[in-house]
Coordinates of C-alpha atoms and ligand atoms in Angstrom, one line a residue:
X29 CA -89.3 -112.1 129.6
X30 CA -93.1 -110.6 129.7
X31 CA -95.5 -114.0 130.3
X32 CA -98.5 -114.5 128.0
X33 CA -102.0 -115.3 129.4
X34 CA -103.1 -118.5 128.4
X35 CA -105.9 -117.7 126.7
X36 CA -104.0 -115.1 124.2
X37 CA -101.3 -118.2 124.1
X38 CA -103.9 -121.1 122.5
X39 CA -104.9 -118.7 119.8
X40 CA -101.6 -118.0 118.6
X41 CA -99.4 -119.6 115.8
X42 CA -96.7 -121.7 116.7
X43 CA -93.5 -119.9 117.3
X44 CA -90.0 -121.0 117.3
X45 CA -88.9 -118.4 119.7
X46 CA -89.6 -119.0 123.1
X47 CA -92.9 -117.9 125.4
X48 CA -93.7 -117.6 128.8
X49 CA -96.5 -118.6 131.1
X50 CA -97.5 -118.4 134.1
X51 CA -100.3 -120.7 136.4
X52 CA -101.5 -123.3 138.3
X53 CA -101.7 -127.0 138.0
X54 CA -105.2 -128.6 137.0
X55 CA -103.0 -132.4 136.5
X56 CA -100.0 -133.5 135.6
X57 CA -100.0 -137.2 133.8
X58 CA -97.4 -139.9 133.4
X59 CA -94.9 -137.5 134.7
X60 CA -95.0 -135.7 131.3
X61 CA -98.2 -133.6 130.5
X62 CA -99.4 -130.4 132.6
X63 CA -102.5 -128.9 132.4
X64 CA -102.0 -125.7 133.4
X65 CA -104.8 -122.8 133.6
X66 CA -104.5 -119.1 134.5
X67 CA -108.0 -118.9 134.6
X68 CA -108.0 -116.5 131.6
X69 CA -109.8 -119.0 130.1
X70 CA -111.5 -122.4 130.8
X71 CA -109.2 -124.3 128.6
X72 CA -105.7 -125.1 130.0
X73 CA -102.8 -124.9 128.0
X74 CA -100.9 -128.1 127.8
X75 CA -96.9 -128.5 129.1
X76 CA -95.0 -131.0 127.5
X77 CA -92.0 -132.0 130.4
X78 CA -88.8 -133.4 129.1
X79 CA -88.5 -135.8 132.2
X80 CA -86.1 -137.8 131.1
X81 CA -83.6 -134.9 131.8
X82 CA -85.3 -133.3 134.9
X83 CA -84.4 -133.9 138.5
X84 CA -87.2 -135.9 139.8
X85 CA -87.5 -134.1 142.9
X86 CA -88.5 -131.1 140.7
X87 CA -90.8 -133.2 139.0
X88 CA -92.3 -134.5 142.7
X89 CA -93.2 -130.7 143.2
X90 CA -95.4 -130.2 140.3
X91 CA -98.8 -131.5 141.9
X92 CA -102.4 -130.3 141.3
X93 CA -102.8 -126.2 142.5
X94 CA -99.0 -125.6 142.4
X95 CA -98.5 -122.5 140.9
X96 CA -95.5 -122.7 137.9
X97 CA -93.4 -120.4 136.2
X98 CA -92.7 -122.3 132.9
X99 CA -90.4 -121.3 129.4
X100 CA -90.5 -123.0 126.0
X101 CA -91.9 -123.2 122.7
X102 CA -95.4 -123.1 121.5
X103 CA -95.7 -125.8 118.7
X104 CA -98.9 -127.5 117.3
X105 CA -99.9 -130.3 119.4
X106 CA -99.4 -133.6 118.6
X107 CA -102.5 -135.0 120.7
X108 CA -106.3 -134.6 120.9
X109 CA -107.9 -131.1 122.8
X110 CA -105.7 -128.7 121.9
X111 CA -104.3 -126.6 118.5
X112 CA -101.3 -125.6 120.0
X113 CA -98.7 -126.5 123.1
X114 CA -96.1 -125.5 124.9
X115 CA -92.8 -128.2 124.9
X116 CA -90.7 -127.3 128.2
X117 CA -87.2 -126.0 128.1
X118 CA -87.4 -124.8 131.7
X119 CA -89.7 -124.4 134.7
X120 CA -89.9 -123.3 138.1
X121 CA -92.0 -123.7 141.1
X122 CA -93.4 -120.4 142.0
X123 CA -95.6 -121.8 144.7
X124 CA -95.7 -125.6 146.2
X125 CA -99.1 -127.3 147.1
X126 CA -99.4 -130.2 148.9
X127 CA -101.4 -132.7 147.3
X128 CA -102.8 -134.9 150.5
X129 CA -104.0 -131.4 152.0
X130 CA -105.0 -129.5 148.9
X131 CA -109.0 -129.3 148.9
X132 CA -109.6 -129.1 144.9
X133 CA -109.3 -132.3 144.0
X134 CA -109.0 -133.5 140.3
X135 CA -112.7 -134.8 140.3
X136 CA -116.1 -133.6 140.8
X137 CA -117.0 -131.9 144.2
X138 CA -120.1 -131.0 145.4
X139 CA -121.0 -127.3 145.7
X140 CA -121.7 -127.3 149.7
X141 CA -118.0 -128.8 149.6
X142 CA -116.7 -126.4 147.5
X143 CA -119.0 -123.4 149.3
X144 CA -117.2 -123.9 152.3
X145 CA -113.7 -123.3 150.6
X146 CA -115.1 -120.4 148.7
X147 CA -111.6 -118.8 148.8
X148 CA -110.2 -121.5 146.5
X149 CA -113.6 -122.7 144.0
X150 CA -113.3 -120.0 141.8
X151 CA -109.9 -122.6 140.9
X152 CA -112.3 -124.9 139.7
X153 CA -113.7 -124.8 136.4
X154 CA -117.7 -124.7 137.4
X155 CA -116.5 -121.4 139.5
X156 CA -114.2 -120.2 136.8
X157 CA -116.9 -119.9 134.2
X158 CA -119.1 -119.0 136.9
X159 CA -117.0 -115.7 137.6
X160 CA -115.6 -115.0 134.7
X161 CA -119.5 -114.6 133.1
X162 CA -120.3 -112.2 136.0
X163 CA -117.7 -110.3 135.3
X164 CA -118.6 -109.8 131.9
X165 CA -122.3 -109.1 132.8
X166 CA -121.8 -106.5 134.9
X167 CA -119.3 -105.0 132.5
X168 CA -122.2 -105.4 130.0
X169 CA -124.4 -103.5 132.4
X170 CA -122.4 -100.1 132.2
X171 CA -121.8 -100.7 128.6
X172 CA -125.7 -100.7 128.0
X173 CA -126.6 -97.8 130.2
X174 CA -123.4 -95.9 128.7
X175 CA -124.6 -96.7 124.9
X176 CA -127.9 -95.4 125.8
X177 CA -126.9 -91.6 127.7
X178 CA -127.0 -92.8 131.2
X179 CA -124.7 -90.8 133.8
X180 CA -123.9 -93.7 136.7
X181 CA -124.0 -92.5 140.4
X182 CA -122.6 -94.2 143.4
X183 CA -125.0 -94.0 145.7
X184 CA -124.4 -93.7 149.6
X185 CA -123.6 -97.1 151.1
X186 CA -124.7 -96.0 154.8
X187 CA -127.9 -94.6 155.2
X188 CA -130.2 -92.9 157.5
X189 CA -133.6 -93.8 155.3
X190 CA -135.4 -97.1 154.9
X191 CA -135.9 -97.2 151.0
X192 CA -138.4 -100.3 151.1
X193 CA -139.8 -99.4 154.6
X194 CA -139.9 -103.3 154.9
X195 CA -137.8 -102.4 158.2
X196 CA -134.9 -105.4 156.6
X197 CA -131.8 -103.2 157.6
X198 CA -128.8 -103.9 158.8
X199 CA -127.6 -101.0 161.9
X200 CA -124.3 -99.3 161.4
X201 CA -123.5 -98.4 164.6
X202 CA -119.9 -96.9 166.4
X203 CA -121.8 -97.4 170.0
X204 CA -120.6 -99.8 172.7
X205 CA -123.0 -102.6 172.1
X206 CA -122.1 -102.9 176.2
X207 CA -123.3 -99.6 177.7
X208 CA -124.8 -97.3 175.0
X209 CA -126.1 -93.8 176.2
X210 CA -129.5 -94.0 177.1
X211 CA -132.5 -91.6 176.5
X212 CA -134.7 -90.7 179.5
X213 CA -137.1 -93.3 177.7
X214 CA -134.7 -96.0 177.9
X215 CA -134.0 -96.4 174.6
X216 CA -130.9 -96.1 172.7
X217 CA -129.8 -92.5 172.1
X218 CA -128.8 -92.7 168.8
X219 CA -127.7 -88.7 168.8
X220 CA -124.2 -89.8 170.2
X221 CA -123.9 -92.6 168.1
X222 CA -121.2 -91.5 165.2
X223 CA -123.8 -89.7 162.7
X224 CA -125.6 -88.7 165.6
X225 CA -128.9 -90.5 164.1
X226 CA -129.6 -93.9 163.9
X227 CA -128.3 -95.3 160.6
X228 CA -128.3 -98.6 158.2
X229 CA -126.9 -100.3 155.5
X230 CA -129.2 -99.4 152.2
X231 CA -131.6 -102.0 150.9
X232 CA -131.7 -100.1 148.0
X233 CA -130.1 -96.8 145.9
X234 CA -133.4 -95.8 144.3
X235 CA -134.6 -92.4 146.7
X236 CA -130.9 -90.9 146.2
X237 CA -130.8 -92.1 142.2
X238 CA -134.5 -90.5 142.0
X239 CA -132.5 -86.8 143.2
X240 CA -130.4 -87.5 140.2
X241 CA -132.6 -88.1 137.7
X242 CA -134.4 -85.5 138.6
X243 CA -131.3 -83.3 137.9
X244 CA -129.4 -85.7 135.0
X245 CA -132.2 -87.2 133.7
X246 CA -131.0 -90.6 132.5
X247 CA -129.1 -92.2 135.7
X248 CA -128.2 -95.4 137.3
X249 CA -126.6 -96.9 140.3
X250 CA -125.1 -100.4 140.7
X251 CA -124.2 -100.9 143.8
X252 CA -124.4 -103.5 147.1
X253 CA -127.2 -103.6 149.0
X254 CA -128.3 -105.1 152.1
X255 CA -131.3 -106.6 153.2
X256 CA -131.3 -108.7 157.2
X257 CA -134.9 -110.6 155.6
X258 CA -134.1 -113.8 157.2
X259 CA -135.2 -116.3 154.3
X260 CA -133.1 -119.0 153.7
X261 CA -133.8 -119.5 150.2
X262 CA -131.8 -120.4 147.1
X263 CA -132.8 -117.4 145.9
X264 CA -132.2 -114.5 148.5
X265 CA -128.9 -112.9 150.1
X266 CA -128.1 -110.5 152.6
X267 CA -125.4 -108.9 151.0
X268 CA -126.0 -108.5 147.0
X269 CA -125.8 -106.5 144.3
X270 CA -128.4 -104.2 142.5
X271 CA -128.6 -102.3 139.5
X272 CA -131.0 -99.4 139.3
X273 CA -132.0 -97.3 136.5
X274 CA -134.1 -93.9 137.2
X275 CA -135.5 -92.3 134.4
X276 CA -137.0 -88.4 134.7
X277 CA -139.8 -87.8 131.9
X278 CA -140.5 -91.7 131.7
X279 CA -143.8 -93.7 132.8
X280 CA -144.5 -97.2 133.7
X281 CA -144.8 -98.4 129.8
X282 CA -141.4 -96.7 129.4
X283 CA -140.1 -98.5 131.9
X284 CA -141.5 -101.7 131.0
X285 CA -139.4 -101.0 127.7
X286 CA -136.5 -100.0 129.3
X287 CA -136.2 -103.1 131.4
X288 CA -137.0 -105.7 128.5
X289 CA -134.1 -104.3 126.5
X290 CA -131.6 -103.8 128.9
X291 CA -132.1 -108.0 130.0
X292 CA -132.2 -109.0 126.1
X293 CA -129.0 -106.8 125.8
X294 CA -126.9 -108.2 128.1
X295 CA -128.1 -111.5 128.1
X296 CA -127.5 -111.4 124.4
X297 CA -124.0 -110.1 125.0
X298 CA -123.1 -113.3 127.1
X299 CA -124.4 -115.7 123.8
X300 CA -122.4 -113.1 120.9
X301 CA -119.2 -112.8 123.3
X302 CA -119.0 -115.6 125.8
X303 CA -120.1 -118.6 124.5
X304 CA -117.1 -120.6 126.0
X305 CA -118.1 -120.4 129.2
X306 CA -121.4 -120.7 128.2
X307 CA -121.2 -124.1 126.7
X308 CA -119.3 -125.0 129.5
X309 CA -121.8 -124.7 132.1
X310 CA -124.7 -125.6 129.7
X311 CA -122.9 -129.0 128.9
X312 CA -122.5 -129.4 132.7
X313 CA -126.1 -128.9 133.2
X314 CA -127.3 -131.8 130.5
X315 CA -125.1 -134.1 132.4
X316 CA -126.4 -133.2 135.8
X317 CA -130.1 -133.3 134.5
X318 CA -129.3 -137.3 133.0
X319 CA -129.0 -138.4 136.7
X320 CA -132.8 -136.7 137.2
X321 CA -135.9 -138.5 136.4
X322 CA -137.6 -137.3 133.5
X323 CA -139.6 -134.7 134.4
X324 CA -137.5 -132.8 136.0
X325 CA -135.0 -132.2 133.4
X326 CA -135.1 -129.2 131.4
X327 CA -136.9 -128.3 128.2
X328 CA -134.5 -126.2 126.8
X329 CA -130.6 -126.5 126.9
X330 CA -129.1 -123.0 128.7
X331 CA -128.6 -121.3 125.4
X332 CA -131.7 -122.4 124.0
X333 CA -133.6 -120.6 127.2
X334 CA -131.4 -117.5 127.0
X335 CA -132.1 -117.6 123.2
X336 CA -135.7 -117.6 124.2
X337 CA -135.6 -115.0 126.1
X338 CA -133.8 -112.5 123.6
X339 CA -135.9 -113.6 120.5
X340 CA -139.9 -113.2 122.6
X341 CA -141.7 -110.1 123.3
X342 CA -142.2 -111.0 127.6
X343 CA -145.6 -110.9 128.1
X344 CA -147.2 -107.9 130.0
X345 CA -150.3 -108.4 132.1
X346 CA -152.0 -106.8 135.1
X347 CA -152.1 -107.7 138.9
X348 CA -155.9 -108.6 138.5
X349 CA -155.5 -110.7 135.4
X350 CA -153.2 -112.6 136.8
X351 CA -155.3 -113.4 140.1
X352 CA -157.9 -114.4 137.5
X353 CA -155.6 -116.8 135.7
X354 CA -154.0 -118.4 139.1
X355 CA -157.7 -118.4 140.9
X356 CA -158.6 -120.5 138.1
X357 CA -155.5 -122.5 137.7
X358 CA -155.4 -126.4 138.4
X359 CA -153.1 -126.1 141.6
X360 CA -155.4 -123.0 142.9
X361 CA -158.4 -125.6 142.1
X362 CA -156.5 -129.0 143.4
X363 CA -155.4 -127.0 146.7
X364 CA -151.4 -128.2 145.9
X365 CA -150.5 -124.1 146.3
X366 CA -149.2 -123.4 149.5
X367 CA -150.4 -119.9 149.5
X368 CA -154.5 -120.2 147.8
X369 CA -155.3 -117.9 146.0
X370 CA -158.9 -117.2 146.6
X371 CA -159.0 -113.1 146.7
X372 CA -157.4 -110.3 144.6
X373 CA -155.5 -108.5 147.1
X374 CA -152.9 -111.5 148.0
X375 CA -149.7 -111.1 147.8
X376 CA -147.9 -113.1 144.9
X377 CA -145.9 -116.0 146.7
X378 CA -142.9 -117.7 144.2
X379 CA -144.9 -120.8 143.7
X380 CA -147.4 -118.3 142.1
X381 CA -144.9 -116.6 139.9
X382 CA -143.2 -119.5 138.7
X383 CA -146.6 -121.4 138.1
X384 CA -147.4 -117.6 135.5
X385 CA -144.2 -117.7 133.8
X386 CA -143.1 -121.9 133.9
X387 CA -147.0 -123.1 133.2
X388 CA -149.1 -120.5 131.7
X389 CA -147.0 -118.5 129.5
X390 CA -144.0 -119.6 129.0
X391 CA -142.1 -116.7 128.5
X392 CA -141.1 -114.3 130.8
X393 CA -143.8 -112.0 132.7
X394 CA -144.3 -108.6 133.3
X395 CA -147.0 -107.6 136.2
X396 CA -148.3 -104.6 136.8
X397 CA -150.8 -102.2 138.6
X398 CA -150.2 -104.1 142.1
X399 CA -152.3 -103.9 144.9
X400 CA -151.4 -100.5 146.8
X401 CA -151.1 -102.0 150.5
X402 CA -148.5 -104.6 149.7
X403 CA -146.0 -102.7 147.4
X404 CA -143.7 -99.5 148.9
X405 CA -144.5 -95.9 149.9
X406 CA -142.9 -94.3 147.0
X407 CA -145.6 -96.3 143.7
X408 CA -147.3 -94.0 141.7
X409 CA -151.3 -93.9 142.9
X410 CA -153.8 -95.2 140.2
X411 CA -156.7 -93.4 139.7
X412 CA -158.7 -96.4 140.8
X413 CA -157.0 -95.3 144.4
X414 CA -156.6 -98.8 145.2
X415 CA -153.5 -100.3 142.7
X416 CA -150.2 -98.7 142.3
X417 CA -147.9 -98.1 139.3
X418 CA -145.9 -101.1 140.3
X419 CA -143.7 -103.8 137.8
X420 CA -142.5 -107.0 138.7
X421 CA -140.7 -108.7 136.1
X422 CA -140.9 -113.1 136.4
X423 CA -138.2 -114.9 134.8
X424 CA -138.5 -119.2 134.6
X425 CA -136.6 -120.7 137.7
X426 CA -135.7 -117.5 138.5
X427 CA -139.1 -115.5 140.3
X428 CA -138.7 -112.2 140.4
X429 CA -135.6 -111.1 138.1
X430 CA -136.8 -107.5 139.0
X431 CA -138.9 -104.6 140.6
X432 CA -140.0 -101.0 139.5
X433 CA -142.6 -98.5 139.0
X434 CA -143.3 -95.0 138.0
X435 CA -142.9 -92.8 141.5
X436 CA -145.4 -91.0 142.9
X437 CA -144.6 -87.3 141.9
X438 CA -147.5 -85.4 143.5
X439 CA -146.1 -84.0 146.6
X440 CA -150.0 -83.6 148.3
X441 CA -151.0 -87.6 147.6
X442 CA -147.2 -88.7 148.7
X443 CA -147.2 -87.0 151.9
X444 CA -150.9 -88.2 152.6
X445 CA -149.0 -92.0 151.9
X446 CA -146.2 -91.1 154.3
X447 CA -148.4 -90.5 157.1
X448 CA -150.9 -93.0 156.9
X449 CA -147.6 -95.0 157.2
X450 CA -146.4 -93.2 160.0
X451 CA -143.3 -92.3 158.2
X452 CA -141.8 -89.2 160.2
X453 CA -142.2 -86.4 157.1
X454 CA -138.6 -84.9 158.2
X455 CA -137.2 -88.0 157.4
X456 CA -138.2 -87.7 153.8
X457 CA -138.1 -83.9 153.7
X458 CA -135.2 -83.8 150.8
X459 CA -137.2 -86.7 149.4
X460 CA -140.4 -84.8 149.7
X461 CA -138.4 -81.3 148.1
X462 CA -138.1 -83.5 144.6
X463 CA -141.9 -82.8 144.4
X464 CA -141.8 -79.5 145.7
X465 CA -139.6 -77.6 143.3
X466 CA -139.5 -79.1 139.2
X467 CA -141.6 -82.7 139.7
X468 CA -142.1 -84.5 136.8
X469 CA -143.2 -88.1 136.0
X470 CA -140.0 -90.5 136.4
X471 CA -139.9 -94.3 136.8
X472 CA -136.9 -96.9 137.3
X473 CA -136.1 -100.3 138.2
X474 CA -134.6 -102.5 140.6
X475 CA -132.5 -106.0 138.7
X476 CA -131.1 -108.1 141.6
X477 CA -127.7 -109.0 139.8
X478 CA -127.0 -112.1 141.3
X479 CA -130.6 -113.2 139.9
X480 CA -129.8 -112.2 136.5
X481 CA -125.9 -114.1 137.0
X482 CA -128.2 -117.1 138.1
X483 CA -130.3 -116.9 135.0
X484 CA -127.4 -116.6 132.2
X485 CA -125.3 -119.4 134.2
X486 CA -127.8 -122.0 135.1
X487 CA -126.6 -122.1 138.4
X488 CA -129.6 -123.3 140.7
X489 CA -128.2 -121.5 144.1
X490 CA -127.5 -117.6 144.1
X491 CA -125.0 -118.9 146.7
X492 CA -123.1 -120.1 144.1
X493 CA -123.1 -116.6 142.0
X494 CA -121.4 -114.9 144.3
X495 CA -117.5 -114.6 145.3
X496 CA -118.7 -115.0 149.2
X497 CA -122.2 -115.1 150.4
X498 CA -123.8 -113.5 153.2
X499 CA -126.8 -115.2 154.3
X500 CA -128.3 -116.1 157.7
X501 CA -125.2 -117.9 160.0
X502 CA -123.0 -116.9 157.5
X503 CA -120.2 -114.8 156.3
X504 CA -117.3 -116.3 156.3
X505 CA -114.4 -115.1 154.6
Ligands
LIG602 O1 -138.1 -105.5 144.4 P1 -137.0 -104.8 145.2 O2 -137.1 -104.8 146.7 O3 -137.1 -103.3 144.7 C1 -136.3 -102.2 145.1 O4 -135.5 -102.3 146.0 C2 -136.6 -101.0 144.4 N1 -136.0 -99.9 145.2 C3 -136.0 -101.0 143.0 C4 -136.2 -99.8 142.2 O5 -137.3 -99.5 141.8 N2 -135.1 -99.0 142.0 O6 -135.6 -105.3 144.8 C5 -135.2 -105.3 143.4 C6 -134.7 -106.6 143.0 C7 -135.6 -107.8 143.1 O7 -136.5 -107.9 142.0 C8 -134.7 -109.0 143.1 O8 -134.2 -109.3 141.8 C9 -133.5 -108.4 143.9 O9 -133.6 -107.0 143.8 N3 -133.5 -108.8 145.3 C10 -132.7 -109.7 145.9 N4 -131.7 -110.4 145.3 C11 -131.0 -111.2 146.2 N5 -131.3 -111.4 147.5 C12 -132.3 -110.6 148.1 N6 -132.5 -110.7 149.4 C13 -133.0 -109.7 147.2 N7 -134.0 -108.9 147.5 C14 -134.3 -108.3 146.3
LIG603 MG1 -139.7 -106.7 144.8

């Protein structure tokens, strides 16, 4: 007999013929009721056990994280929670779990407890929602760029340029760490290695998407990328996953555009088609802020925010203007930044970007027109010759949710940039070919997934947005 998943199962009408399902124990109480979840869904489906004519030593075996096969008939329920339930005519044990050494717990577990048995959280119901949102978004994601004419590449996942040329990469090497061959030099003669070059994990699809666009017009990647930056934030992985839009025929404003819909789009998506999981976590979040003092606790309930951010135009203001406003700012003037502010031409630390978007505006914050020294190679030139066509895009608790521009497309002032970096030109020479035959204006954007996950969920550690996290001392699993 074909099981039913649980969540098709509660939203059906009684039937007198039998069903099947299939999942895992969440409790079992006064030897009677299961709660048993397929993770389908958040909500369990309730088992109703005849026990007074089952052999106790089957009844022993049904403990929390045992995995069941059960048979019977869905009726409505004659208690509190739930429409409909399933009374027992027969069950088996699929899978036994021991309760003294099972790790999930029926009670609350921390999430450094629970981060540590990442192979077995997503069990819980925190994790459930958790993934099962994330899943959606990133369906959402190719659903948006699909609506709107976008052709989706897979760009390489080893490669032999450093997009960023923040020098953050990861080496993929087939050398014997032990004895490598050596150059006359003494360095590592990367020739033998197996691509006979020296090459990396990407930090980034954009140079290879940019070749696409500038052949399919409308493209994005989504893909993982790796970055060795060694900041132990809440905020930052080594391993994650970005999604990257390149647009041929398209300038900064465009992309500003671009961006704003695609987060109000998906975010809105999880509100319209989600909202289970969504109440779930934003219900779990109220409780967690009651044990905070006051001002700490949040404004706005997790819809509410997300709301927010559908419903507002973000606000859109340039590099200098910003300086202005956080030169002038009460931290900036009571010294309680860590970074000061006192010139234009500083880099924007998080404090600074939160203190724009949590403070001053209130909504979320596009910045533009960076400084030229502290963004990448590949930013469009201004004709002020000192700011670049650069976007960062500041979301509340969040930071930077994302980061584009409109490329530099004149082949004369790109290859001036290269080498005042000292950026060998034949490494870039098929980069360098886009502006040599058919360049054109074309802009895209870089959304760190796991930001945006953050953001919809509430969760407060990107650690905790991801199946298994690689960060700094870890990758287990
Ligand atoms: O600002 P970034 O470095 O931009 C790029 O890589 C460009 N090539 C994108 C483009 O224009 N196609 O990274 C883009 C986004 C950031 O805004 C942030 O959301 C996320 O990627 N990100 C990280 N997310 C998690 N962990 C990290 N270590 C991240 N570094 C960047
Ligand atoms: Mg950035």
């Amino acid at each position: 007999m074909k099981h039913h998943a649980i969540v098709t199962l509660l939203d059906m009408q009684p039937t007198p013929s039998d069903v099947v399902v299939k999942g895992w124990v969440r409790t079992f109480r006064g030897n009677r009721f299961i709660a048993l979840n397929d993770g389908s869904t958040l909500r369990n489906l309730q088992c109703v056990i005849d026990f007074e004519n089952t052999d106790t030593n089957l009844l022993k075996r049904i403990t929390t994280g045992a995995a069941l096969s059960v048979q019977g008939t869905l009726v409505e329920s004659q208690g509190a929670g739930q429409r409909v339930e399933v009374q027992v005519s027969q069950f088996e044990v699929l899978g036994d779990s021991d309760a003294d050494l099972y790790p999930i717990q029926p009670k609350k577990h921390s999430f450094e407890f629970l981060r540590e048995n990442a192979h077995l959280r997503v069990r819980t119901n925190t994790f459930g929602a958790v993934m099962r949102l994330r899943s959606a978004l990133a369906f959402a994601v190719h659903r948006y760029f699909n609506e709107k004419g976008f052709f989706n590449l897979h760009s390489p996942i080893i490669t032999g340029s450093d997009a960023e040329g923040a020098g953050e990469l990861f080496r993929v090497s087939h050398l014997d760490p032990k004895s490598p061959p050596l150059q006359d030099n003494g360095e590592v003669d990367f020739s033998k290695d197996f691509f006979g070059k020296e090459t990396h994990l990407t930090v980034s699809g954009q140079l290879e998407a940019e070749t696409f666009a500038m052949a399919l017009s409308k493209v994005y990647t989504f893909g993982p990328t790796f970055r060795a930056e060694n900041s132990n934030t809440a905020r930052h992985l080594a391993e994650f996953w970005m999604i990257e839009p390149e647009v041929a025929f398209m300038d900064l404003s465009g992309n500003m555009d671009l961006a704003e819909d695609f987060l109000k789009y998906v975010i809105n998506d999880m509100l319209t088609n989600h909202a289970e999981d969504l109440t779930f976590l934003e219900d779990r979040l109220i409780q967690e802020d009651k044990s905070k003092p006051e001002r700490e606790r949040q404004a706005m309930t997790l819809t509410e925010k997300l709301k927010f951010v559908v419903e507002n135009n973000f606000t859109r203001l340039s590099y200098t203007e910003a300086i202005d406003i956080l030169k002038n700012s009460k931290p900036n003037k009571k010294k309680t930044f860590k970074y000061p502010i006192d010139a234009w031409g500083a880099d924007l630390q998080s404090e600074h970007e939160r203190y724009l978007v949590e403070k001053h505006f209130e909504t979320p914050v596009i910045l533009f027109d960076y400084p030229a020294h502290i963004k990448a190679f590949y930013m469009r030139l201004n004709e002020d010759q000192k700011t670049v066509r650069a976007m960062d895009i500041l979301f509340p608790g969040i930071g930077e949710m994302v980061g584009g521009s409109q490329r530099e497309e004149r082949l004369d002032v790109l290859e001036s940039k290269i080498d005042q970096l000292n950026i060998p030109r034949e490494d870039l020479d098929w980069y360098l070919d886009l502006r040599r035959f058919g360049t054109a204006v074309h802009s895209g954007f870089g959304l760190g997934f796991e930001r945006l996950v953050m953001f919809v969920t509430g969760m407060s550690n990107i650690r905790d947005v991801i199946p298994f996290p690689r960060t700094p001392g870890n990758a287990e699993f």
